[in-house]
Amino acid sequence: MRHVGRPLARLEDYHLLYGQARYVDDIELPGMLHAGFVRSPYAHARVRRVDASEASSMPGVVAVFTPQSGKPFDFAPGGKVRYQGEAVAMVVAADRYALYDALERVYVDYEPLPAVVDPIKAMEPGAPLVDESLGTNVSHREKYASGDVERALASSDRLVEEELSTGRVVPSAMEPHGVVAAHDGRTLLIYDSTQKPHVVRREVARSLDVPLAAVRVVQPDVGGAFGSKIQVYPEEVRVAAAAMALRRPVKWIATRSEDFKVTTYGRGLVLRYKAGFTRDGVLKAVKGEVIADAGAYDWFGFDLASTAATMLPGAYKVVDLDVDAVSVLTNKPPLGPYRGAGRPEATLFIERIMDLIADETGLDPVEVRRRNLVPAGPYDNPLGLHYDSGEYLAGLERGVAATGYYDLVRRAEAARAEGRVLGVGMSFYIEITTYGHEVAIVRAERDGSFTVAVGIAPHGQGDATGIAQLVADELQIPIERVRVVWGDTDVVPDGVGTDGSRSLTAGGSAAVLAARRLLDELRKAAEELLGGPATYSEGVFRSGDKSATVGEIVEAVYRGKVKAQLEAMEVYRARPTFPYGVGVVEVELDPETGIARPLLYRSYDDIGVVVNPLLAEGQIHGGALQGISQVLYEQVVYDQDGSLATPNFAFYHVPKAVEAPRYEPHFAETPHRSDHPTGTKGVGEAPTVASAAATIRALEDAIRRAAGRRVRLRSTPVTPEEIYRLIHGGA
């Protein structure tokens, strides 16, 4: 029986369901110490002096590290802090009670400096400099261009110019950041709530100048990440450094409010553009710049801006483009990848442009997309990306039909008679997934079962189940005879980890190829043992009237009867692939409060081979709600001095189950395979890419029905106050 394509329940959930999960904070080692950080209350300030004398003398305090401790602790680089919450000292104590008492006894003399929190203002002459050594707040700029934009704009029937923006969001994983480190004189052992254990290993080894072979990173159970645990944070390196210096295990677990200040934030991109289009709705040209609010350090800001810039054309035929990707420093926590990482922003931007064309020309939004879409792939995006496969025009038609878009529009019209205000929005998306290498090892066991070790680092997606399905089919055995392990750098030598919707495509392909290689090794051994050419089926090799199971072959190798490798490793180099599809959102609006509630999310996604529909649908549910929430609920607020006004869940709204819509996902019946061995394209970020653009259009539609006039929404989130103002007379 084939396993790929079946909606199997996750195999890796038993220990979670029965209370056996082990998160970083559950790890207790003999002699464990607890670490905490003194954090700046200012968004921008010089650190004149740090006095830790009182804290150091308190009972239970083992050590205090300050800017004077130097590398690798490296507090207040350049002698100042650049965002509220940046660490200026580290206390290590015997228990958490002593730790938190001591943190309040570290005295820091700050010289407050003017802060800049708006990336547009940060680009202006005379703005406070976040990093004086650069002489500017623009940390990186790169141009992506094709065709003749000026000619295309000049020949357009209509021109528009505006600014679109996506507000910052907090990734809001259930488990805050945390790390445990221990050093036994030979090996530095790190338990880390991370998406990338091998990357943590490399970064810690480099930062502490120790051999890579002397560092082991273990990823315990991880309570969510959404991209926020891709980055190796300074705290992780500092905890490891403290464990080495003190020769005792050290643990750091962020509080929720601390996590709001420590974690990288998502979104935070702006598109300032001019576009030209024809009177019959064809986009001719786009000229502009994608600006990333990179925060205090440009860890990922430019990557996000460049991804959004190069994906800005979507699957549309426009070839005259001139788009700068700009990364700008501000006095806020650094920007980082958050589910979709540049692709939701690109889709929101280009779909906002498509909706504007529809409104300006009076054309149906679907018709505008129909007139602009590239018919099919392979297609070379004019800004340098190669879309591998797909039928974009046909996909639009199938998606509109599968989601019942026009039925929902008619339902919204009919709801008027009932006194209800409904709005419907749709988006067409194409996104880029998968990159880099991945490693897998498959080992044959004495009883004919197989162990698969992978470099990807699942943390709730069900990837181990999907890989088990792929390997079970490759080896023609029941899935119960495949065990998948991950998250330990001593078990598999390398890997990139989990992000970019790449796990099943890159990690699964590595596992499939490793299984094939191992099967070839076992076949050679079987032919030697059986004395002739052998065939293989369902765990058994046959040659003439003789046969041997996989377990018997393994036993023969151990007894020296035949020679064979019982383990195969594959280093697979993955190439980008491009899922696409349609997202549709229905919202209901209360005109008297301005509160909008999502009722329904329907989608049609061509994500290549669907290994496990149950897992894929789960990704649609979570990802779609995050995109919807970006538009309706989540708002990071700073004051003019860079102080965070939404420091925890008392002020920052993340939707609960009661606020989620009904989900009705559809997958392409005849999907376009990627050219990877798995045929997959990835689904983890697709719903987030599609849903934000569809939601903001649904809001526009609902506000239009309530106000009796057309409105234009240019930023996220869209607050109830703004909705109320637009309905009741605001321009």
XYZ file of C-alpha atoms in Angstrom:
731
model
C 0.000 0.000 0.000
C 1.341 3.414 -0.930
C 1.583 5.934 1.858
C 2.171 9.152 -0.091
C -1.125 10.931 -0.657
C -2.828 9.428 2.386
C -4.041 11.647 5.275
C -2.169 9.776 7.995
C -2.228 11.089 11.557
C 1.099 12.385 12.814
C 3.428 9.722 14.129
C 5.490 12.049 16.325
C 2.732 13.279 18.640
C 2.452 10.462 21.185
C 4.807 12.008 23.711
C 3.126 15.401 23.304
C -0.345 14.011 23.849
C 0.687 11.966 26.893
C 2.544 14.708 28.713
C 6.042 13.504 27.874
C 7.160 16.541 25.900
C 10.540 17.953 26.854
C 11.073 21.614 26.149
C 14.217 23.570 26.974
C 12.857 24.714 30.328
C 12.163 21.070 31.280
C 15.866 20.235 31.061
C 17.590 20.039 34.437
C 21.288 19.218 34.746
C 23.342 18.759 37.919
C 24.706 22.064 39.177
C 22.470 24.100 36.850
C 22.830 27.866 37.005
C 20.306 30.404 35.741
C 21.107 33.360 33.513
C 19.263 36.606 32.913
C 19.961 39.861 31.159
C 19.901 43.501 32.178
C 18.120 45.260 29.326
C 18.077 48.879 28.282
C 14.901 50.877 28.978
C 15.979 53.248 26.196
C 15.771 52.684 22.465
C 18.930 54.695 21.875
C 21.496 55.604 24.492
C 25.182 55.654 25.265
C 26.230 53.293 28.019
C 28.505 55.378 30.208
C 29.079 52.866 32.992
C 27.812 49.534 34.282
C 28.218 48.970 38.022
C 27.696 45.334 38.980
C 29.432 45.458 42.374
C 26.273 45.191 44.472
C 24.798 42.436 42.312
C 28.045 40.474 42.384
C 28.061 40.394 46.181
C 24.498 39.164 46.577
C 23.851 35.621 47.904
C 23.484 33.064 45.119
C 25.097 35.193 42.421
C 27.884 33.302 40.662
C 28.970 35.792 37.999
C 28.057 39.047 36.287
C 29.244 39.783 32.767
C 29.276 43.399 31.544
C 30.621 45.363 28.561
C 34.014 45.188 30.276
C 33.942 41.402 29.885
C 34.639 41.824 26.177
C 34.098 39.132 23.560
C 32.293 36.839 23.198
C 29.797 38.531 25.531
C 30.118 41.736 23.502
C 27.540 43.897 25.290
C 26.723 47.400 24.001
C 28.859 47.274 20.816
C 30.124 50.727 19.989
C 29.428 51.845 23.536
C 25.673 52.223 23.119
C 22.344 50.434 22.890
C 20.282 50.680 19.723
C 16.847 49.435 20.804
C 14.768 49.106 23.919
C 15.513 45.729 25.455
C 19.046 45.354 24.122
C 21.152 43.532 26.721
C 23.876 45.449 28.557
C 24.838 42.858 31.188
C 24.289 39.223 32.140
C 23.803 37.797 35.616
C 24.307 34.119 36.423
C 22.919 32.853 39.725
C 22.168 29.651 41.562
C 18.401 29.980 41.166
C 15.862 32.234 39.510
C 14.917 34.044 42.711
C 18.485 35.156 43.308
C 18.813 35.937 39.615
C 15.877 38.333 39.406
C 16.844 40.052 42.634
C 20.375 40.582 41.307
C 19.232 41.888 37.920
C 17.683 44.841 39.769
C 20.999 45.583 41.462
C 23.040 46.123 38.324
C 23.227 49.873 37.829
C 23.684 51.333 34.378
C 24.426 54.965 33.623
C 22.775 55.826 30.316
C 23.027 58.940 28.190
C 19.758 58.975 26.219
C 20.086 59.782 22.522
C 17.457 60.840 19.976
C 15.751 57.804 18.469
C 14.345 57.197 15.014
C 11.529 54.677 14.609
C 10.095 55.499 11.170
C 12.192 54.006 8.333
C 11.120 56.749 5.939
C 12.224 59.474 8.349
C 15.387 57.505 9.079
C 16.394 57.958 5.428
C 16.116 61.742 5.613
C 19.198 63.976 6.036
C 19.863 64.826 9.656
C 18.076 61.795 11.088
C 19.676 60.291 14.223
C 22.173 57.638 13.172
C 21.649 54.159 14.521
C 25.149 53.100 13.471
C 27.460 56.117 13.250
C 30.158 54.119 11.465
C 27.957 53.906 8.356
C 27.282 57.640 8.168
C 23.724 56.807 7.099
C 20.794 54.703 8.207
C 20.575 53.034 4.801
C 22.542 49.865 5.423
C 22.029 48.304 1.984
C 20.473 49.221 -1.344
C 20.294 47.188 -4.533
C 18.476 47.790 -7.812
C 16.463 45.174 -9.681
C 15.440 46.333 -13.135
C 14.347 45.122 -16.550
C 12.971 46.672 -19.718
C 12.455 50.400 -20.178
C 10.364 51.671 -17.288
C 10.304 55.335 -18.261
C 9.122 54.537 -21.777
C 6.458 52.164 -20.451
C 5.208 54.704 -17.913
C 5.073 57.419 -20.548
C 3.018 55.208 -22.861
C 0.543 54.165 -20.153
C -3.026 55.427 -20.253
C -3.087 55.948 -16.503
C -0.509 56.496 -13.783
C -0.833 55.951 -10.046
C 1.576 56.712 -7.260
C 1.222 55.687 -3.632
C 2.806 54.065 -0.594
C 1.856 50.642 0.743
C 3.083 49.222 4.032
C 2.921 46.133 6.190
C 3.118 46.766 9.926
C 5.505 44.864 12.141
C 4.195 41.717 13.823
C 5.473 39.657 16.761
C 5.924 35.969 15.818
C 4.181 34.981 19.098
C 5.303 31.365 19.416
C 3.814 29.588 22.423
C 7.295 28.866 23.780
C 9.577 31.860 24.306
C 13.260 31.687 23.471
C 15.454 29.552 25.672
C 18.789 27.756 25.772
C 20.757 25.472 28.075
C 24.511 25.017 27.722
C 26.926 22.701 29.505
C 30.657 22.087 29.050
C 32.439 18.972 30.332
C 35.948 20.076 29.374
C 35.712 18.398 25.970
C 32.244 18.965 24.518
C 30.011 22.005 24.628
C 26.469 20.634 24.765
C 23.661 23.037 23.901
C 19.921 22.465 24.175
C 18.243 25.146 22.107
C 14.708 26.095 21.103
C 15.737 26.628 17.516
C 14.750 25.910 13.931
C 18.368 25.347 12.910
C 20.507 23.266 15.290
C 23.378 22.899 12.822
C 23.456 26.646 12.209
C 23.569 27.230 15.967
C 26.464 24.778 16.164
C 28.434 26.588 13.479
C 27.776 30.054 14.891
C 28.637 29.125 18.478
C 31.828 27.342 17.397
C 32.859 30.364 15.352
C 31.997 32.904 18.049
C 33.737 31.000 20.835
C 36.650 29.887 18.657
C 36.240 26.195 19.439
C 36.372 23.270 16.991
C 33.087 22.393 15.355
C 33.623 18.805 16.454
C 33.582 19.977 20.082
C 30.055 21.421 19.864
C 26.865 19.383 20.016
C 23.455 21.044 19.640
C 20.244 19.267 20.552
C 16.850 20.608 19.597
C 14.309 19.467 22.212
C 10.594 19.856 21.601
C 9.975 23.370 20.306
C 6.782 25.244 21.076
C 6.513 27.089 17.786
C 8.777 29.486 15.962
C 7.307 30.805 12.658
C 10.750 32.058 11.611
C 11.670 33.777 14.860
C 14.034 30.932 15.840
C 16.031 30.966 12.612
C 18.352 33.672 13.884
C 21.147 32.735 16.273
C 20.657 35.371 18.960
C 23.472 36.920 21.001
C 21.894 35.424 24.127
C 22.510 31.903 22.817
C 26.208 32.585 22.330
C 26.497 34.334 25.697
C 24.903 31.456 27.597
C 27.308 29.026 25.913
C 30.233 31.305 26.737
C 29.132 31.484 30.385
C 28.891 27.690 30.608
C 32.446 27.383 29.328
C 33.751 30.119 31.614
C 32.043 28.814 34.753
C 32.342 25.075 34.002
C 28.725 24.607 35.053
C 25.489 24.223 33.086
C 23.686 27.500 32.454
C 20.032 27.991 31.501
C 18.280 31.067 30.119
C 14.519 31.156 29.525
C 12.966 34.394 28.310
C 9.838 35.682 29.986
C 6.970 36.573 27.681
C 7.567 40.316 27.986
C 11.282 39.754 27.487
C 10.549 37.663 24.422
C 8.647 40.586 22.918
C 11.853 42.606 23.156
C 14.338 39.872 22.210
C 12.703 38.213 19.224
C 13.106 39.402 15.677
C 9.930 40.987 14.356
C 8.226 40.146 11.089
C 6.838 42.114 8.125
C 7.763 45.825 8.439
C 8.149 46.505 4.698
C 7.078 49.569 2.704
C 6.569 49.890 -1.056
C 6.714 53.394 -2.511
C 5.886 53.100 -6.179
C 4.597 54.556 -9.399
C 2.723 52.294 -11.804
C 1.298 52.665 -15.271
C -1.505 50.663 -16.834
C -3.790 50.724 -19.843
C -7.452 51.673 -19.882
C -8.274 48.005 -20.479
C -6.537 46.935 -17.288
C -3.067 45.772 -18.344
C -0.194 46.646 -16.005
C 2.611 48.222 -18.063
C 5.298 49.216 -15.564
C 6.242 49.555 -11.908
C 8.934 51.848 -10.570
C 9.650 52.147 -6.875
C 11.469 50.907 -3.832
C 10.819 48.221 -1.245
C 12.018 49.555 2.101
C 12.681 47.245 5.036
C 12.416 48.613 8.563
C 15.477 46.542 9.491
C 15.649 47.649 13.098
C 18.843 48.190 15.037
C 20.908 45.549 13.238
C 20.493 44.473 9.632
C 20.282 40.755 10.288
C 17.565 39.986 7.745
C 16.182 43.342 6.624
C 17.859 43.390 3.251
C 17.056 39.735 2.572
C 13.376 40.460 3.132
C 13.439 43.609 1.001
C 15.220 41.850 -1.875
C 12.862 38.868 -1.725
C 9.843 41.161 -1.866
C 11.387 43.202 -4.679
C 12.259 40.235 -6.895
C 8.884 38.574 -6.256
C 6.955 41.809 -6.826
C 5.967 40.943 -10.441
C 4.254 37.792 -9.188
C 3.085 35.660 -12.090
C 2.046 38.708 -14.094
C 3.347 39.654 -17.538
C 4.730 43.078 -16.663
C 8.385 43.266 -17.771
C 9.193 46.970 -17.406
C 10.317 47.186 -13.811
C 12.675 49.281 -11.749
C 12.584 48.322 -8.075
C 15.169 49.133 -5.412
C 15.492 46.932 -2.347
C 16.467 49.149 0.576
C 17.280 48.170 4.141
C 17.040 50.964 6.721
C 18.230 50.937 10.324
C 15.869 52.159 13.054
C 15.895 52.072 16.853
C 13.728 48.977 17.098
C 14.443 45.266 17.527
C 15.918 43.696 14.385
C 13.629 42.542 11.606
C 13.624 38.848 10.827
C 11.883 36.210 8.753
C 8.294 35.516 9.730
C 6.149 32.893 7.990
C 6.542 33.757 4.304
C 9.489 36.135 4.788
C 9.062 38.652 1.979
C 6.612 36.683 -0.149
C 3.430 37.723 1.727
C 4.617 41.318 1.411
C 5.325 40.980 -2.316
C 1.930 39.380 -2.897
C 0.150 42.019 -0.829
C 1.868 44.767 -2.820
C 1.203 43.404 -6.314
C -2.342 42.322 -5.458
C -3.059 45.796 -4.076
C -1.931 47.125 -7.452
C -4.178 44.656 -9.300
C -7.156 45.666 -7.146
C -6.399 49.336 -7.764
C -6.414 48.688 -11.522
C -9.770 46.941 -11.163
C -11.222 49.887 -9.251
C -9.795 52.513 -11.600
C -10.961 50.757 -14.772
C -14.230 49.371 -13.445
C -13.194 45.862 -14.424
C -13.905 42.748 -12.399
C -10.887 41.898 -10.179
C -10.692 38.391 -11.624
C -10.753 39.778 -15.156
C -7.872 42.135 -14.365
C -5.778 39.209 -13.188
C -6.842 37.164 -16.192
C -5.581 39.884 -18.538
C -2.250 40.159 -16.759
C -1.263 36.603 -15.864
C 1.499 34.694 -17.593
C -0.297 31.669 -19.086
C 2.062 28.988 -17.809
C 5.542 28.094 -16.643
C 8.422 27.500 -16.917
C 8.788 31.261 -16.939
C 11.715 33.561 -16.284
C 10.609 36.340 -14.008
C 12.068 39.612 -15.412
C 13.961 40.224 -12.158
C 15.922 36.988 -12.373
C 13.795 34.199 -10.879
C 12.983 31.016 -12.788
C 9.436 29.811 -12.124
C 9.691 26.066 -12.605
C 6.222 24.843 -13.516
C 2.572 25.763 -13.404
C -0.530 26.788 -15.319
C -1.191 30.202 -13.854
C -4.068 31.315 -16.042
C -5.793 27.952 -15.802
C -4.968 27.892 -12.097
C -6.788 31.187 -11.653
C -9.887 29.807 -13.351
C -9.791 26.582 -11.349
C -9.168 28.487 -8.155
C -12.059 30.892 -8.703
C -14.346 27.936 -9.399
C -13.096 25.785 -6.506
C -13.446 28.588 -3.969
C -16.877 29.652 -5.193
C -15.692 33.245 -5.362
C -18.661 34.565 -7.353
C -21.134 32.696 -5.139
C -19.622 34.490 -2.153
C -19.899 37.835 -3.933
C -23.585 37.152 -4.561
C -24.009 36.117 -0.944
C -22.512 39.424 0.176
C -24.971 41.297 -2.032
C -27.912 39.308 -0.679
C -26.817 39.892 2.934
C -27.715 43.579 2.613
C -31.395 42.700 2.795
C -30.726 40.942 6.105
C -28.962 43.974 7.548
C -25.557 42.263 7.466
C -22.378 43.675 5.946
C -20.197 41.071 4.272
C -17.091 41.573 2.196
C -15.254 39.225 -0.137
C -11.676 39.429 -1.341
C -9.482 37.215 -3.482
C -5.822 37.057 -4.318
C -3.648 35.176 -6.748
C -0.217 34.305 -5.449
C 3.006 32.703 -6.540
C 5.797 32.203 -4.046
C 9.349 30.919 -3.900
C 10.241 28.021 -1.598
C 13.198 25.749 -0.926
C 16.911 26.500 -1.055
C 20.256 25.176 0.103
C 21.526 21.712 0.905
C 20.031 19.105 3.156
C 21.390 15.891 4.641
C 19.737 12.571 5.429
C 21.056 9.215 6.642
C 19.096 5.964 6.277
C 20.217 2.919 8.249
C 18.994 -0.671 7.915
C 18.362 -2.508 11.202
C 18.636 -6.213 12.098
C 14.865 -6.705 12.144
C 14.292 -5.192 8.708
C 13.211 -1.797 9.975
C 14.939 1.455 9.049
C 16.100 4.534 10.919
C 16.117 7.846 9.075
C 18.124 10.770 10.479
C 17.496 14.182 8.916
C 19.098 17.596 9.130
C 15.806 19.432 8.969
C 14.437 20.446 12.354
C 10.650 19.949 12.589
C 8.827 21.687 15.427
C 5.167 20.878 14.970
C 4.669 20.638 11.214
C 4.488 16.840 11.061
C 7.537 16.571 8.807
C 8.686 13.310 10.388
C 5.407 11.699 9.329
C 5.758 13.008 5.780
C 9.337 11.757 5.498
C 8.345 8.384 6.909
C 5.660 8.161 4.202
C 8.189 8.984 1.479
C 10.796 6.507 2.738
C 8.241 3.769 3.381
C 7.085 3.988 -0.223
C 10.639 4.061 -1.534
C 11.514 0.927 0.446
C 8.094 -0.718 -0.065
C 7.556 -1.393 3.633
C 4.875 -0.496 6.196
C 5.335 2.974 7.666
C 5.510 1.431 11.146
C 8.931 0.062 10.176
C 10.379 3.534 9.559
C 11.608 5.698 12.426
C 12.599 9.310 11.761
C 14.942 11.163 14.113
C 16.162 14.746 13.995
C 17.362 17.668 16.055
C 20.773 16.362 17.193
C 23.965 17.432 15.466
C 25.679 14.240 16.684
C 23.150 12.109 14.803
C 23.378 13.756 11.387
C 26.492 15.755 10.465
C 24.906 18.794 8.858
C 21.721 20.399 7.621
C 20.162 23.786 7.053
C 17.096 23.227 9.216
C 13.442 24.113 8.878
C 12.319 27.261 7.106
C 11.279 28.431 3.653
C 8.669 25.661 3.202
C 11.606 23.424 2.328
C 11.461 20.534 4.774
C 9.726 17.840 2.734
C 11.158 19.057 -0.562
C 14.804 19.328 0.502
C 14.889 17.011 3.518
C 12.461 14.531 2.011
C 14.414 14.378 -1.242
C 17.631 13.722 0.681
C 15.885 10.908 2.558
C 14.446 9.371 -0.612
C 17.819 9.392 -2.360
C 19.580 7.988 0.700
C 17.005 5.188 0.814
C 17.627 4.404 -2.856
C 21.374 4.320 -2.300
C 20.981 2.027 0.686
C 18.677 -0.257 -1.252
C 21.333 -0.568 -3.973
C 23.890 -1.539 -1.313
C 21.545 -4.128 0.152
C 20.798 -5.522 -3.309
C 24.500 -6.088 -3.970
C 24.794 -7.909 -0.655
C 21.673 -9.947 -1.420
C 23.068 -11.030 -4.792
C 26.288 -12.131 -3.131
C 24.366 -14.009 -0.440
C 21.809 -15.576 -2.799
C 24.274 -16.313 -5.582
C 22.627 -14.438 -8.462
C 20.793 -11.334 -9.662
C 18.130 -10.333 -7.170
C 14.848 -8.488 -7.344
C 13.374 -6.563 -4.445
C 9.806 -6.198 -3.255
C 8.286 -5.277 0.098
C 11.379 -5.861 2.187
C 12.453 -9.125 0.533
C 15.173 -9.888 -2.048
C 14.627 -12.865 -4.379
C 16.943 -14.712 -6.709
C 15.504 -17.807 -8.339
C 13.921 -19.905 -5.621
C 15.984 -18.251 -2.886
C 15.044 -15.216 -0.823
C 16.350 -13.076 2.003
C 14.702 -10.330 3.982
C 16.377 -7.016 4.684
C 16.893 -8.141 8.275
C 18.612 -11.313 7.113
C 20.898 -9.309 4.842
C 21.824 -7.025 7.738
C 22.508 -10.036 9.956
C 24.675 -11.601 7.231
C 26.728 -8.399 7.014
C 27.290 -8.327 10.779
C 28.335 -12.013 10.726
C 30.814 -11.371 7.915
C 29.085 -13.550 5.327
C 28.797 -10.611 2.880
C 30.093 -7.071 2.728
C 27.858 -4.038 2.410
C 27.270 -0.582 3.817
C 24.240 -0.673 6.091
C 23.927 3.083 6.175
C 23.664 5.577 3.328
C 24.015 9.347 3.514
C 22.767 11.829 0.940
C 23.763 15.476 0.707
C 21.063 16.944 -1.483
C 21.345 20.377 -3.056
C 17.871 21.825 -3.462
C 16.716 24.351 -6.033
C 13.917 26.892 -5.642
C 10.428 25.884 -6.648
C 7.269 27.955 -6.983
C 3.840 26.998 -5.587
C 0.889 29.142 -6.617
C -2.831 29.440 -6.166
C -5.873 31.451 -5.116
C -6.996 32.598 -1.682
C -10.480 33.904 -0.896
C -11.610 35.518 2.356
C -15.103 36.432 3.541
C -15.467 38.893 6.411
C -18.427 40.298 8.312
C -18.299 43.905 9.453
C -20.118 45.660 12.274
C -20.483 49.277 11.035
C -21.227 50.573 14.531
C -17.977 49.346 16.053
C -15.704 48.959 13.049
C -14.932 45.396 14.126
C -14.462 42.905 11.299
C -14.671 39.167 11.796
C -13.333 36.595 9.330
C -16.002 34.051 8.448
C -14.407 31.889 5.783
C -11.076 31.141 4.148
C -11.137 29.113 0.958
C -8.067 28.294 -1.046
C -6.903 26.501 -4.156
C -3.227 25.605 -4.047
C -0.953 23.890 -6.525
C 1.844 22.826 -4.204
C 3.120 19.894 -6.233
C 2.706 16.418 -4.805
C 0.675 16.442 -1.583
C 2.431 13.865 0.588
C -0.126 14.029 3.393
C -3.381 15.984 2.852
C -4.088 16.099 6.586
C -0.761 17.785 7.304
C -1.165 20.113 4.332
C -4.612 21.203 5.485
C -3.220 21.880 8.946
C -0.657 24.194 7.405
C -3.454 25.990 5.531
C -5.367 26.523 8.780
C -2.502 28.015 10.753
C -0.908 29.947 7.921
C -4.133 31.527 6.722
C -5.010 32.765 10.200
C -1.614 34.418 10.529
C -2.158 36.327 7.295
C -5.679 37.300 8.308
C -4.452 38.331 11.746
C -1.798 40.570 10.224
C -4.603 42.594 8.651
C -7.253 42.499 11.390
C -5.607 42.068 14.766
C -1.864 42.344 15.257
C -0.371 45.783 15.802
C 3.049 46.642 17.187
C 3.060 50.188 18.556
C 6.075 52.338 19.455
C 6.130 55.841 20.819
C 8.328 58.512 19.253
C 11.204 57.596 21.568
C 11.193 53.966 20.466
C 9.526 52.553 23.583
C 7.336 49.544 22.899
C 3.723 50.311 23.816
C 2.554 46.735 23.148
C 4.988 44.779 25.353
C 2.946 41.602 25.916
C -0.337 39.858 25.172
C -2.239 42.261 27.402
C -1.709 44.878 24.696
C -0.916 42.857 21.583
C -3.803 40.849 20.182
C -3.264 37.376 18.767
C -6.491 35.696 17.584
C -7.929 32.778 19.498
C -9.782 29.807 18.079
C -13.124 31.604 18.397
C -11.839 34.331 16.092
C -10.640 31.948 13.397
C -12.671 31.506 10.211
C -13.986 28.292 8.745
C -11.400 26.728 6.440
C -12.136 25.042 3.131
C -8.856 24.249 1.373
C -8.627 22.669 -2.069
C -5.505 21.220 -3.668
C -4.904 20.904 -7.393
C -6.249 17.567 -8.627
C -3.414 17.316 -11.133
C -0.582 19.197 -9.463
C 2.503 20.435 -11.235
C 5.391 18.480 -9.756
C 8.667 20.073 -8.882
C 11.752 18.425 -10.343
C 12.824 17.233 -6.889
C 12.575 13.507 -6.122
C 9.565 14.155 -3.900
C 7.718 16.202 -6.531
C 6.685 18.570 -3.739
C 6.770 22.375 -3.752
C 5.930 23.219 -0.139
C 2.834 24.468 1.671
C 3.949 25.883 5.017
C 3.897 29.523 3.952
C 1.504 29.492 0.979
C -1.651 30.325 3.007
C 0.073 33.244 4.731
C 1.210 34.535 1.352
C -2.320 34.400 -0.049
C -4.527 35.331 2.889
C -3.317 38.817 3.842
C -3.920 40.222 0.357
C -7.356 38.583 0.161
C -8.298 39.850 3.626
C -7.482 43.483 2.973
C -9.529 43.337 -0.235
C -12.427 41.741 1.653
C -12.279 44.621 4.132
C -12.364 47.160 1.316
C -15.378 45.372 -0.127
C -17.204 45.352 3.211
C -16.424 49.021 3.933
C -17.652 49.947 0.454
C -20.955 48.225 1.124
C -21.306 49.874 4.535
C -20.203 53.375 3.475
C -21.685 53.393 -0.006
C -18.424 54.482 -1.583
C -15.120 53.018 -2.637
C -12.187 53.141 -0.208
C -8.509 52.347 -0.614
C -6.608 50.548 2.165
C -2.845 50.951 1.950
C -1.418 49.479 5.139
C -1.761 46.715 7.686
C -3.178 46.367 10.208
C -6.547 47.963 9.528
C -7.879 48.882 12.956
C -11.540 49.087 13.992
C -11.008 52.816 14.576
C -9.891 53.293 10.982
C -12.769 51.215 9.668
C -15.275 53.216 11.715
C -13.803 56.476 10.458
C -13.974 55.332 6.848
C -17.601 54.265 7.200
C -18.805 57.325 9.057
C -17.405 60.122 6.981
C -13.609 59.851 7.058
C -11.746 60.257 3.791
